[in-house]
Coordinates of C-alpha atoms and ligand atoms in Angstrom, one line a residue:
M1 CA -1.6 -28.4 -12.5
I2 CA 1.1 -25.8 -12.7
N3 CA 0.1 -22.2 -12.5
C4 CA 1.9 -20.6 -15.4
K5 CA -0.1 -17.4 -15.5
I6 CA 2.2 -14.4 -16.0
R7 CA 1.6 -12.0 -13.2
P8 CA 1.3 -8.4 -14.3
R9 CA 4.2 -6.2 -13.2
H10 CA 1.9 -3.5 -12.0
K11 CA -1.0 -4.2 -9.8
F12 CA -2.7 -1.1 -10.8
A13 CA -3.6 0.5 -14.1
V14 CA -1.3 3.3 -15.2
C15 CA -2.6 6.7 -16.2
Q16 CA -1.4 7.6 -19.7
Q17 CA -1.4 11.3 -19.0
S18 CA 0.7 11.3 -15.8
G19 CA 2.3 7.8 -16.0
K20 CA 1.3 7.3 -12.4
Q21 CA -0.5 4.4 -10.9
R22 CA -4.2 4.9 -11.0
Y23 CA -6.4 4.0 -8.0
R24 CA -10.1 3.4 -8.3
S25 CA -11.1 5.6 -5.4
R26 CA -9.7 8.1 -2.9
R27 CA -9.8 5.4 -0.3
D28 CA -7.5 3.1 -2.4
G29 CA -5.1 6.0 -2.8
L30 CA -5.1 6.7 0.9
V31 CA -4.3 3.1 1.7
I32 CA -1.3 3.2 -0.7
L33 CA -0.3 6.6 0.6
T34 CA -0.2 5.2 4.2
S35 CA 1.9 2.2 3.2
T36 CA 4.2 4.4 1.2
R37 CA 4.7 6.6 4.2
H38 CA 5.4 3.6 6.3
V39 CA 8.1 2.4 3.9
A40 CA 9.6 5.9 3.8
A41 CA 9.8 6.0 7.6
Q42 CA 11.5 2.6 7.7
R43 CA 14.1 3.7 5.2
E44 CA 14.7 6.9 7.2
N45 CA 15.3 4.7 10.3
Y46 CA 18.0 2.8 8.4
G47 CA 19.5 6.1 7.1
L48 CA 18.6 5.2 3.5
P49 CA 17.5 7.9 1.0
C50 CA 13.9 7.9 0.1
H51 CA 12.6 9.7 -3.0
R52 CA 9.0 8.9 -2.3
K53 CA 7.5 11.9 -0.6
E54 CA 3.9 11.6 -1.7
C55 CA 1.7 13.5 0.7
R56 CA -1.6 13.9 -1.1
V57 CA -4.2 12.0 -3.1
Y58 CA -5.9 13.9 -5.9
K59 CA -8.4 13.1 -8.6
C60 CA -7.2 13.0 -12.2
D61 CA -9.4 14.8 -14.7
T62 CA -7.8 12.7 -17.6
C63 CA -8.4 9.2 -16.4
G64 CA -11.0 9.8 -13.7
G65 CA -8.9 7.9 -11.3
W66 CA -6.9 8.9 -8.3
H67 CA -3.1 9.5 -8.0
L68 CA -0.6 10.3 -5.4
T69 CA 1.5 13.5 -5.6
S70 CA 4.3 15.0 -3.6
K71 CA 3.2 18.5 -4.5
E72 CA 1.2 20.6 -2.2
A73 CA -2.2 21.6 -3.3
R74 CA -2.3 25.0 -5.0
A75 CA -4.1 27.7 -3.1
Ligands
LIG101 ZN1 -4.8 10.0 -14.4

């Protein structure tokens, strides 16, 4: 039997407020953040520009999920 299921483009749900990928938990966000950093470091090694500078995981009040942000936490 041929598997003809269409795979969703995004693995994660997207927050309507921020348009960002939504993670179920802080831990999920941290896992993604770690892999994002890994990719960014690899690109730097090859001298490629990298626009992904996410440095923090925060809880979204709108969707109740977690997002990554490149902005520093406000004091
Ligand atoms: Zn959200």
